[in-house]
Short mmCIF file of N, CA, C and O in Angstrom, two decimals:
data_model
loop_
_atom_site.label_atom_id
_atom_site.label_comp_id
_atom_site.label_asym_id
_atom_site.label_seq_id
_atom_site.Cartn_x
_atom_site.Cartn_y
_atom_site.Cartn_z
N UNK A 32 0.84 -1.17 0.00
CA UNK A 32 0.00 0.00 0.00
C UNK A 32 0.90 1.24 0.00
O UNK A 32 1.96 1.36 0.60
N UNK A 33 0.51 1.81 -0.49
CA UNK A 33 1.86 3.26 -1.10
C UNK A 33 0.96 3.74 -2.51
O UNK A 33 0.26 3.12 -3.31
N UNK A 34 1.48 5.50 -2.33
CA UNK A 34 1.50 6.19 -3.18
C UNK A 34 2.46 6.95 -3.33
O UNK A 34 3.37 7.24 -2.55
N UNK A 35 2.20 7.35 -4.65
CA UNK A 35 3.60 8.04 -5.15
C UNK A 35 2.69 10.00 -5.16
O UNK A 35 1.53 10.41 -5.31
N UNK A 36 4.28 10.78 -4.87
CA UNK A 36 4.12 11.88 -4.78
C UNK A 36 5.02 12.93 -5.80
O UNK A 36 5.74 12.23 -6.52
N UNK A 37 5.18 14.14 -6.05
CA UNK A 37 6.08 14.66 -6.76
C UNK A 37 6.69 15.82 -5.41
O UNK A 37 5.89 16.55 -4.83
N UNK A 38 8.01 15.80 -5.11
CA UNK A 38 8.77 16.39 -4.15
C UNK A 38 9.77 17.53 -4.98
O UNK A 38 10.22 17.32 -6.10
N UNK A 39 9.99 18.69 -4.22
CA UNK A 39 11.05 19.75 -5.14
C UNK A 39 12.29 19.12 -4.00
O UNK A 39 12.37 18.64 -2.87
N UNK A 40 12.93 19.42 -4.88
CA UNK A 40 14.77 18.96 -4.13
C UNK A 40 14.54 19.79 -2.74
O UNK A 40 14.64 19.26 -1.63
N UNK A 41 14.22 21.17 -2.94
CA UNK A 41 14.24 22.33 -1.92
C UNK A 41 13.41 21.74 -0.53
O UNK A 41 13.49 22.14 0.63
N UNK A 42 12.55 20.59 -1.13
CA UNK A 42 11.37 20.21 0.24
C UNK A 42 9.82 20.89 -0.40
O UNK A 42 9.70 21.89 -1.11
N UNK A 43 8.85 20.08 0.06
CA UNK A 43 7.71 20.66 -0.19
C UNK A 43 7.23 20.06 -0.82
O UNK A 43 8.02 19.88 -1.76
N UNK A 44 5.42 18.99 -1.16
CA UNK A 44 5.27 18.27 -2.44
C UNK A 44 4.03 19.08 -3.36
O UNK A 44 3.09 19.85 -3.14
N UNK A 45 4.60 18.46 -4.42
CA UNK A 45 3.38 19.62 -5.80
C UNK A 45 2.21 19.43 -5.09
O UNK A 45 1.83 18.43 -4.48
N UNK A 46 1.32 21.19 -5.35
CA UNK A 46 -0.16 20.69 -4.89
C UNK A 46 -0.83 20.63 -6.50
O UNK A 46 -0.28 20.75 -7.60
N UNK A 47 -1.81 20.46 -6.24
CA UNK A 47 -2.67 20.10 -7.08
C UNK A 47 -2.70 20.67 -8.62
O UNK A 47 -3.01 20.10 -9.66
N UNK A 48 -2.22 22.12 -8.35
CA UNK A 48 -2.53 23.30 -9.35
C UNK A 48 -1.14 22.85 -10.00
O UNK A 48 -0.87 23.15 -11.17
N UNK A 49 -0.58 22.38 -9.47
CA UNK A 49 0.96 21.58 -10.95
C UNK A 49 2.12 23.06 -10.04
O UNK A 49 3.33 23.03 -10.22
N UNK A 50 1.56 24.04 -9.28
CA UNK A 50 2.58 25.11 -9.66
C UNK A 50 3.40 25.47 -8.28
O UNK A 50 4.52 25.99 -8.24
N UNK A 51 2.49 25.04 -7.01
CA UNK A 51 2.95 25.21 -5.85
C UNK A 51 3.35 23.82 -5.09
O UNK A 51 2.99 22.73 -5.54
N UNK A 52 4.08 23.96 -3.95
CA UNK A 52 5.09 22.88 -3.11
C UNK A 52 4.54 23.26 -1.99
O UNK A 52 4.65 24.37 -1.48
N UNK A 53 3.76 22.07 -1.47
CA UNK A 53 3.31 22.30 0.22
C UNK A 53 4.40 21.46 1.11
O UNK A 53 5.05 20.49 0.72
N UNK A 54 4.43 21.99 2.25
CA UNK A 54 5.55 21.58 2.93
C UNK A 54 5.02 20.50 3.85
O UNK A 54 5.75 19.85 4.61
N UNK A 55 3.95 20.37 3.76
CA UNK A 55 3.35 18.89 3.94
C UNK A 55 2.52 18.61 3.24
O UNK A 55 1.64 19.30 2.72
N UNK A 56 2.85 16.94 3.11
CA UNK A 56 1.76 16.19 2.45
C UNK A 56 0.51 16.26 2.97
O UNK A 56 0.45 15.90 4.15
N UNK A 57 -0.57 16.63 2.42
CA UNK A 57 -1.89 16.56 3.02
C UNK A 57 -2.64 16.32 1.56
O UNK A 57 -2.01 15.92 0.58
N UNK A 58 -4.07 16.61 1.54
CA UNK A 58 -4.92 16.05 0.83
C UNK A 58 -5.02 16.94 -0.80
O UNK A 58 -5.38 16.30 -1.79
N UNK A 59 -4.74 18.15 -0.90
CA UNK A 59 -4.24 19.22 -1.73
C UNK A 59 -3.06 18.59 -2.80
O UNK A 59 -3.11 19.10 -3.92
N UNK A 60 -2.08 17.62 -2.62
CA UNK A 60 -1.12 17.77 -3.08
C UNK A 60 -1.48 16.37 -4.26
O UNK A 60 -1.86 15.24 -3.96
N UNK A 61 -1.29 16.77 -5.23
CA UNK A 61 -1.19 15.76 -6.62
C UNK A 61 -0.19 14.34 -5.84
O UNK A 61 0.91 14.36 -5.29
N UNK A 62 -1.28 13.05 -6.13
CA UNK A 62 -1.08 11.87 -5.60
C UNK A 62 -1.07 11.28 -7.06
O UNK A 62 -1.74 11.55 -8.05
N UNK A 63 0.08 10.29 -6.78
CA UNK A 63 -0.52 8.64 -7.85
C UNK A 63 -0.46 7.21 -7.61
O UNK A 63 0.12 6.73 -6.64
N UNK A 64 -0.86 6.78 -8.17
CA UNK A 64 -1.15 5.01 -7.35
C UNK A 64 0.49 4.82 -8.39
O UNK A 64 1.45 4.78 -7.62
N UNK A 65 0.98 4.71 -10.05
CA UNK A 65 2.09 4.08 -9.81
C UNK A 65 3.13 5.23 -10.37
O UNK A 65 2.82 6.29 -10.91
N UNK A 66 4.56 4.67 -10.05
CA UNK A 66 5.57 5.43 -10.43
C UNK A 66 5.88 6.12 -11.81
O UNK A 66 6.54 7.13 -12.04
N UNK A 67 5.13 5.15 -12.76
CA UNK A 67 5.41 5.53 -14.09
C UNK A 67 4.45 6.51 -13.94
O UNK A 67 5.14 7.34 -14.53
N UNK A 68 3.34 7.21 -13.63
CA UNK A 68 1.84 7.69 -13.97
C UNK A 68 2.44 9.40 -13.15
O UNK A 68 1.91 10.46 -13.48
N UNK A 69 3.18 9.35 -12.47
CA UNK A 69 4.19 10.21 -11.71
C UNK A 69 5.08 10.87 -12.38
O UNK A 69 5.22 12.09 -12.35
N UNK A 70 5.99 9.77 -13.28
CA UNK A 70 6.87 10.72 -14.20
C UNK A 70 6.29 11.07 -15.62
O UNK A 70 6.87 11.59 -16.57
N UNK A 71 4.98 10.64 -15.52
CA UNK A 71 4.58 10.91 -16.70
C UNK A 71 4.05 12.66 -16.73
O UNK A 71 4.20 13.49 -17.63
N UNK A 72 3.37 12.77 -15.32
CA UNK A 72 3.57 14.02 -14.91
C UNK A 72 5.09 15.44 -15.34
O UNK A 72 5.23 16.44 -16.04
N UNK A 73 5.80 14.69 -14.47
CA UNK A 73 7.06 14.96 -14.21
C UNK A 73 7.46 15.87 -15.66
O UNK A 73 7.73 17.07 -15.73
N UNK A 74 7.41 14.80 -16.81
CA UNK A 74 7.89 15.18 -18.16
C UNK A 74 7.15 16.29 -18.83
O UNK A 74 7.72 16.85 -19.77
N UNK A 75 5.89 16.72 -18.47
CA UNK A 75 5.14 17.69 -18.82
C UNK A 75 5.99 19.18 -17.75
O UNK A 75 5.88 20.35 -18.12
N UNK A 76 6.59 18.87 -16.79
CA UNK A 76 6.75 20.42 -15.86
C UNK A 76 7.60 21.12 -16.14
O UNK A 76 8.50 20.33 -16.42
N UNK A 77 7.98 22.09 -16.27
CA UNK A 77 9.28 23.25 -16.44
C UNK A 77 10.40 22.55 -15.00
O UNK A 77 10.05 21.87 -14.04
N UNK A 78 11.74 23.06 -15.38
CA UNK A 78 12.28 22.33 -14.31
C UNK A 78 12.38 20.78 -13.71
O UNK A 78 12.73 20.43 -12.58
N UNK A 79 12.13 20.30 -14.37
CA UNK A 79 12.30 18.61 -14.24
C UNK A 79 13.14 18.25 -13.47
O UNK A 79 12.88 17.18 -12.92
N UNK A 80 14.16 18.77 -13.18
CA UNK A 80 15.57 18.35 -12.42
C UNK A 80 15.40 18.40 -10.99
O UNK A 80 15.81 17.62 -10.14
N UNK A 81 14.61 19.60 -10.87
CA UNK A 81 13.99 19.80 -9.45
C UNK A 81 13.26 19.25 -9.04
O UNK A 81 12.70 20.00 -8.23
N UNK A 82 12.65 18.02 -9.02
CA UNK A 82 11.18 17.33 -9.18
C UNK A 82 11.70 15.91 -9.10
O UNK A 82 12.25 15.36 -10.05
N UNK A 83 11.49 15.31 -7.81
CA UNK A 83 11.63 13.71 -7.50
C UNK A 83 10.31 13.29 -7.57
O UNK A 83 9.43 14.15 -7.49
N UNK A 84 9.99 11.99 -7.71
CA UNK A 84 9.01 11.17 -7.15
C UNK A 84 9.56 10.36 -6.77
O UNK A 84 10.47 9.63 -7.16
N UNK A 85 8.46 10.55 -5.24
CA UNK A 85 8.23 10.05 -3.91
C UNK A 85 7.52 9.03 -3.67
O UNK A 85 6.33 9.24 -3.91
N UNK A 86 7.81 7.69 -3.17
CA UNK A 86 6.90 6.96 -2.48
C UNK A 86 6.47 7.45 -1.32
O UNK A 86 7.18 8.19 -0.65
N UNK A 87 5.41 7.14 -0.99
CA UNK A 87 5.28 7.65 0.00
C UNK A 87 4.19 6.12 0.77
O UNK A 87 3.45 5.55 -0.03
N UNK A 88 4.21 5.64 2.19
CA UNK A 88 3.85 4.63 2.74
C UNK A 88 3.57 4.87 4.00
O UNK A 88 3.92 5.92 4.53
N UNK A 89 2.73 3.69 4.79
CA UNK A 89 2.17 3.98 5.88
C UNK A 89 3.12 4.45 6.78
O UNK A 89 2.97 5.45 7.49
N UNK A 90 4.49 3.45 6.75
CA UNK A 90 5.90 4.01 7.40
C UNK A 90 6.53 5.26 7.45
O UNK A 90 7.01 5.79 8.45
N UNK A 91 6.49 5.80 6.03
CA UNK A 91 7.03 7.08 5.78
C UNK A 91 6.65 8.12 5.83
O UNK A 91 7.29 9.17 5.97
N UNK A 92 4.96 7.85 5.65
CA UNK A 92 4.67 9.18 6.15
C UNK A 92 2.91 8.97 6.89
O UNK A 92 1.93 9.24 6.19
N UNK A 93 2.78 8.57 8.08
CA UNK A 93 2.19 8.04 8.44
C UNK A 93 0.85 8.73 8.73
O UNK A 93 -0.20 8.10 8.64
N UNK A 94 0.89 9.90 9.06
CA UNK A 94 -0.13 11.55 9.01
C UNK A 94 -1.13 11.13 7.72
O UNK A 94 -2.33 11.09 7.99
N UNK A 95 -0.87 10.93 6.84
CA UNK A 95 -1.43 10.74 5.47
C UNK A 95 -2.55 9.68 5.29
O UNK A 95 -3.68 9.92 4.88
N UNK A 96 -1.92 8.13 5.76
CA UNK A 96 -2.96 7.49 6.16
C UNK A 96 -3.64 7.06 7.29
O UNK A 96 -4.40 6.10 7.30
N UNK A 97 -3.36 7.77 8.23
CA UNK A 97 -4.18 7.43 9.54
C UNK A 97 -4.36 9.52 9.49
O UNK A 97 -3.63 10.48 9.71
N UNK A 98 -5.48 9.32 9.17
CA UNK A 98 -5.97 10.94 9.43
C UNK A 98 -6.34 11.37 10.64
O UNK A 98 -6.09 12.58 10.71
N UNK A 99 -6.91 10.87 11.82
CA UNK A 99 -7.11 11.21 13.17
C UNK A 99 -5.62 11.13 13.79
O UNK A 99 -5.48 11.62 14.91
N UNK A 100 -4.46 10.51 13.14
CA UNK A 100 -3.01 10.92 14.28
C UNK A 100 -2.71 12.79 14.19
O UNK A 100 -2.62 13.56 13.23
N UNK A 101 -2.66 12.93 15.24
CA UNK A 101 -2.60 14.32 15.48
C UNK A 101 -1.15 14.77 16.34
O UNK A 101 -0.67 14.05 17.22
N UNK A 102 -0.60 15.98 15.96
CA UNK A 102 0.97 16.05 16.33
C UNK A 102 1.68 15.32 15.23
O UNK A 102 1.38 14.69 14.22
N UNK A 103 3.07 15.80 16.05
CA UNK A 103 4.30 15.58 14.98
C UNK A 103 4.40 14.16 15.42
O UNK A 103 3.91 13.66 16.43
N UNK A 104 5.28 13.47 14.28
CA UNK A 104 5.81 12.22 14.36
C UNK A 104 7.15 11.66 14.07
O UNK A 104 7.70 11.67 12.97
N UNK A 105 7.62 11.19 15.15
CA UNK A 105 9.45 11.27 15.75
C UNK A 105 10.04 9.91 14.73
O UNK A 105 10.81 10.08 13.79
N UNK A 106 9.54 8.66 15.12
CA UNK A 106 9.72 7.72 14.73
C UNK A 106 8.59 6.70 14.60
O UNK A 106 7.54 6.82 15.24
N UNK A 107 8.81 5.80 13.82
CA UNK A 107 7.58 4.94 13.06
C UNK A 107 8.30 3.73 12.92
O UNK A 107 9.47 3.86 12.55
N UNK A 108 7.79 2.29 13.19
CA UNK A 108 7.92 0.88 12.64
C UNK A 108 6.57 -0.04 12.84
O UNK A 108 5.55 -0.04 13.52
N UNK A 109 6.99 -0.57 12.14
CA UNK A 109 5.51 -1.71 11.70
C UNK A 109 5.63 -3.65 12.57
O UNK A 109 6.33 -4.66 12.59
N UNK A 110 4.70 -3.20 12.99
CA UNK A 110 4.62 -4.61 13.85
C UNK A 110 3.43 -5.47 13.36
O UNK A 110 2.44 -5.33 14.07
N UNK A 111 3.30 -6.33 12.30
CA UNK A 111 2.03 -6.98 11.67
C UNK A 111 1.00 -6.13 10.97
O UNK A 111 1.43 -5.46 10.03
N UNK A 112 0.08 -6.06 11.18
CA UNK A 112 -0.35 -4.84 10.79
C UNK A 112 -0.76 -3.86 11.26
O UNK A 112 -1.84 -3.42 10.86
N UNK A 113 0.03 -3.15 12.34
CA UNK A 113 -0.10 -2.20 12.79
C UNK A 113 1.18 -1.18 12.79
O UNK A 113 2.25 -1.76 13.00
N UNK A 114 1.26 0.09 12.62
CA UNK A 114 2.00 1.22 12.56
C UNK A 114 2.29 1.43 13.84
O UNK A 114 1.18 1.70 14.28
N UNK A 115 3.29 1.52 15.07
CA UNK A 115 3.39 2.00 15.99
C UNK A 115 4.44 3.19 15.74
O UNK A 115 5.51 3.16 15.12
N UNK A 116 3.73 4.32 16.45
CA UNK A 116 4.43 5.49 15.93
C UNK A 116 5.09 6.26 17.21
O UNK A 116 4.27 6.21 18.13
N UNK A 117 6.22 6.94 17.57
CA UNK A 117 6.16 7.87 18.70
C UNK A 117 5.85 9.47 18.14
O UNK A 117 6.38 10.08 17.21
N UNK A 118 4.47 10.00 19.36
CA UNK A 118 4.30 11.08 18.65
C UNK A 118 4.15 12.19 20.16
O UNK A 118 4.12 11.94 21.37
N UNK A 119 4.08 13.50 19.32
CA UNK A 119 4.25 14.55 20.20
C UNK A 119 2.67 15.13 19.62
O UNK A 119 2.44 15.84 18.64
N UNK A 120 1.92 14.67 20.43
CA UNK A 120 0.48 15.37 20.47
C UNK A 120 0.31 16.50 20.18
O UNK A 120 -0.60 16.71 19.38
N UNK A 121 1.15 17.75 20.71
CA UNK A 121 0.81 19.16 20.34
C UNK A 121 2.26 19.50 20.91
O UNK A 121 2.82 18.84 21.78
N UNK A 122 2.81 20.65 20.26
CA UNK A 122 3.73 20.94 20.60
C UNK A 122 3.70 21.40 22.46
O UNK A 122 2.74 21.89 23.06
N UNK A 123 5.12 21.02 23.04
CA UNK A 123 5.27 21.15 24.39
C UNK A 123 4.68 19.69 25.13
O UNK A 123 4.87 19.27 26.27
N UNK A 124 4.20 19.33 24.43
CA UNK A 124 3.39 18.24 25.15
C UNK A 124 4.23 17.24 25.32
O UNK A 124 5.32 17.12 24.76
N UNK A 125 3.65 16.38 26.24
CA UNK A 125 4.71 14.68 26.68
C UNK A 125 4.37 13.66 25.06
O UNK A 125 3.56 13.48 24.14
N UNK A 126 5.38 13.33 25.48
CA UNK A 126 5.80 12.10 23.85
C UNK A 126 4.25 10.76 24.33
O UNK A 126 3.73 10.70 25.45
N UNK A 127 4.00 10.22 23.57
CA UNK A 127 2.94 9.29 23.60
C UNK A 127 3.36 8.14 22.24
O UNK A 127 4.08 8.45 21.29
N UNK A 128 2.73 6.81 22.44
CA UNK A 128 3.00 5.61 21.51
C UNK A 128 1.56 5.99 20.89
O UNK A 128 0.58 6.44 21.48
N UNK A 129 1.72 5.71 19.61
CA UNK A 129 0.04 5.62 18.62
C UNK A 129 0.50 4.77 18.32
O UNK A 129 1.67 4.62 17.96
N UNK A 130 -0.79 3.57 18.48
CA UNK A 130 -0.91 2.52 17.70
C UNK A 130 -1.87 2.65 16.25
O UNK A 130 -3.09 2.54 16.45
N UNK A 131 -1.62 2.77 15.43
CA UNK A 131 -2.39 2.89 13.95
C UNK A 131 -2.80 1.52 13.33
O UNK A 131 -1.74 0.89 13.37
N UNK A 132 -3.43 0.99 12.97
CA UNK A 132 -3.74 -0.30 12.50
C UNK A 132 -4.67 0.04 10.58
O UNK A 132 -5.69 0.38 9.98
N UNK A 133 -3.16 -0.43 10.51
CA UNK A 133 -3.52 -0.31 8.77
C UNK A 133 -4.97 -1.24 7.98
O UNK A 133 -5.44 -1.15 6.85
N UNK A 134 -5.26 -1.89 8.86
CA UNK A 134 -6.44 -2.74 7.87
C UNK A 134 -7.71 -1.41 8.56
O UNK A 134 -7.93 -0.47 7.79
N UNK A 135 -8.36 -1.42 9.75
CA UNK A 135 -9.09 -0.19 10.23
C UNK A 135 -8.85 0.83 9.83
O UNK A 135 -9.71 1.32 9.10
N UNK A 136 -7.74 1.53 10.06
CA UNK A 136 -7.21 3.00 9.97
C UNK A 136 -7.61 3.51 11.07
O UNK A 136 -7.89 4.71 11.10
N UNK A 137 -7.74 2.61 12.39
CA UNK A 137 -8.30 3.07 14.12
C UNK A 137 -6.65 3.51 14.10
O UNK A 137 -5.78 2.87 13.53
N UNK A 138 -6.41 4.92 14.96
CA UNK A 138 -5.41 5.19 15.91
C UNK A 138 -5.62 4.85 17.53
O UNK A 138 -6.74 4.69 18.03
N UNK A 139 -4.85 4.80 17.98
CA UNK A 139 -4.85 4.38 19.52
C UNK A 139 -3.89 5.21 20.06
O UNK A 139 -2.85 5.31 19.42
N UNK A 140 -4.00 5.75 20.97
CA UNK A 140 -2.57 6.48 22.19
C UNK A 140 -2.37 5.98 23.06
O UNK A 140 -3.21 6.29 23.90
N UNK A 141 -1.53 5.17 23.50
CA UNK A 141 -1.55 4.32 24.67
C UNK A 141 -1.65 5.51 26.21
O UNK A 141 -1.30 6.68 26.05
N UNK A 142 -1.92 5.23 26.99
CA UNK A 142 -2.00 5.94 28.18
C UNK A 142 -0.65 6.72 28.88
O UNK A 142 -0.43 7.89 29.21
N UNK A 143 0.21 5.35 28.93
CA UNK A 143 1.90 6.58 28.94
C UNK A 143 1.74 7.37 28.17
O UNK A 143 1.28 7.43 27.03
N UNK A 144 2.52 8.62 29.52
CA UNK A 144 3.18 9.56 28.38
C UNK A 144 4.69 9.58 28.79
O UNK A 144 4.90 9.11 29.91
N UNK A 145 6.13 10.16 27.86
CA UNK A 145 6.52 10.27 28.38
C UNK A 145 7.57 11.63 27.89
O UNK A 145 7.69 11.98 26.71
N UNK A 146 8.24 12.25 29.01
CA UNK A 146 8.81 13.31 28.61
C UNK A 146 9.72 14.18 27.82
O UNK A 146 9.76 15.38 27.54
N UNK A 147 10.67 12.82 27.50
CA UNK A 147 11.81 13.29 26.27
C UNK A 147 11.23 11.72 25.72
O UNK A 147 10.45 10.81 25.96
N UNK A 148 12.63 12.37 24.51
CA UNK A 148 12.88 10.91 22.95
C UNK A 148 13.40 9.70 23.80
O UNK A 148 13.17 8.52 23.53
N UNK A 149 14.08 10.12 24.76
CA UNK A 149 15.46 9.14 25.25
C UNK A 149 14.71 8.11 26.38
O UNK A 149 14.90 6.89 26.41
N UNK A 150 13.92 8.79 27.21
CA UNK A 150 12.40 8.15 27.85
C UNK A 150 11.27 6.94 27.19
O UNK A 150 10.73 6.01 27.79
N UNK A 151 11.15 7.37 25.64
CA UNK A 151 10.58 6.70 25.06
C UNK A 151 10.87 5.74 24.28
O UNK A 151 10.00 5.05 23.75
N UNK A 152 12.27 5.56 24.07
CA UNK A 152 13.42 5.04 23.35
C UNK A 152 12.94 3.58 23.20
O UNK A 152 12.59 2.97 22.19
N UNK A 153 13.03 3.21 24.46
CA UNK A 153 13.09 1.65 25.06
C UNK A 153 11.55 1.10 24.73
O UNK A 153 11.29 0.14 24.01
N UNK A 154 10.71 1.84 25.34
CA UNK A 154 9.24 1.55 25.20
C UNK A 154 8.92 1.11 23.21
O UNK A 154 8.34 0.20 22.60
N UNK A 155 9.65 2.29 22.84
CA UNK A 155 9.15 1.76 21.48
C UNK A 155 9.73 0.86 20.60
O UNK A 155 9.32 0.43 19.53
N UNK A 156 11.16 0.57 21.46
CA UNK A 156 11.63 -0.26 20.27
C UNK A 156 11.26 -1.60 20.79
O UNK A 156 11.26 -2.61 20.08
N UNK A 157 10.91 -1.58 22.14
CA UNK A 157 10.36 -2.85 22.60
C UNK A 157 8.93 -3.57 22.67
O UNK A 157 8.62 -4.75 22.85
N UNK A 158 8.02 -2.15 22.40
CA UNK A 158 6.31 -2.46 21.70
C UNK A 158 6.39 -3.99 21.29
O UNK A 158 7.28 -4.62 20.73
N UNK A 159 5.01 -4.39 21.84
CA UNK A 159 4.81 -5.72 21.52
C UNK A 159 5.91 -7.22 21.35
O UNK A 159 5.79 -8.14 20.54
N UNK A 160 7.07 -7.01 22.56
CA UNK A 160 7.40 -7.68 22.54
C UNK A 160 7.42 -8.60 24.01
O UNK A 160 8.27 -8.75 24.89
N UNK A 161 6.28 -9.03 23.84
CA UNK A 161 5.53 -9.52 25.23
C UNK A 161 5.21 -11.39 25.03
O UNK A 161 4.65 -12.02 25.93
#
């Protein structure tokens, strides 16, 4: 499961209108199901050189397909089919585990929170290993 995106070297992916670079992926920005259908794009734009396509996946950019995860997101790995993510709810806020489950698209926050990366370190690389 993956889509492909068009990225400027500088950061930012094409929105819709072919002419602007949002600095996040959100729902605005020109999507494609395959790679070729992407550069087929690509070959039509001024500047070509500047212009990657992006996979983009539940791993990589995880905001995209779980739309209720809210806050930034530190680190991401996949345990069966679920996304466990470490995220920062709102800025200032304590770090928290989201569990995302790719067949639903349910998010979960587990009840810890905790206060730095280095706090949460252990918890996440050790998720579900019970």
């Amino acid at each position: 499961m993956s889509i492909f995106a068009l990225q400027s070297l500088a950061g930012g992916f094409l929105d819709e209108d072919l002419e602007h670079f949002n600095k996040n992926f959100d729902d605005w920005c020109i999507q494609f199901e395959s790679y070729e259908d992407a550069m087929d794009i690509v070959q039509t734009l001024e500047d070509q050189e500047s212009i990657d396509v992006v996979e983009i996946t539940p791993l990589s950019y995880p905001k995209y397909f779980f739309n209720s995860l809210q806050g930034t997101v530190y680190a991401t790995r996949q345990i069966e089919d679920k996304i466990i993510c470490v995220v920062e709810p709102f800025m200032g806020s304590n770090f928290r585990i989201a569990v995302c489950d790719i067949k639903t698209k349910n998010v979960r926050l587990t009840k810890t929170t905790y206060k730095n990366i280095p706090s949460i370190e252990t918890a996440f690389a050790n998720y579900g290993d019970k």
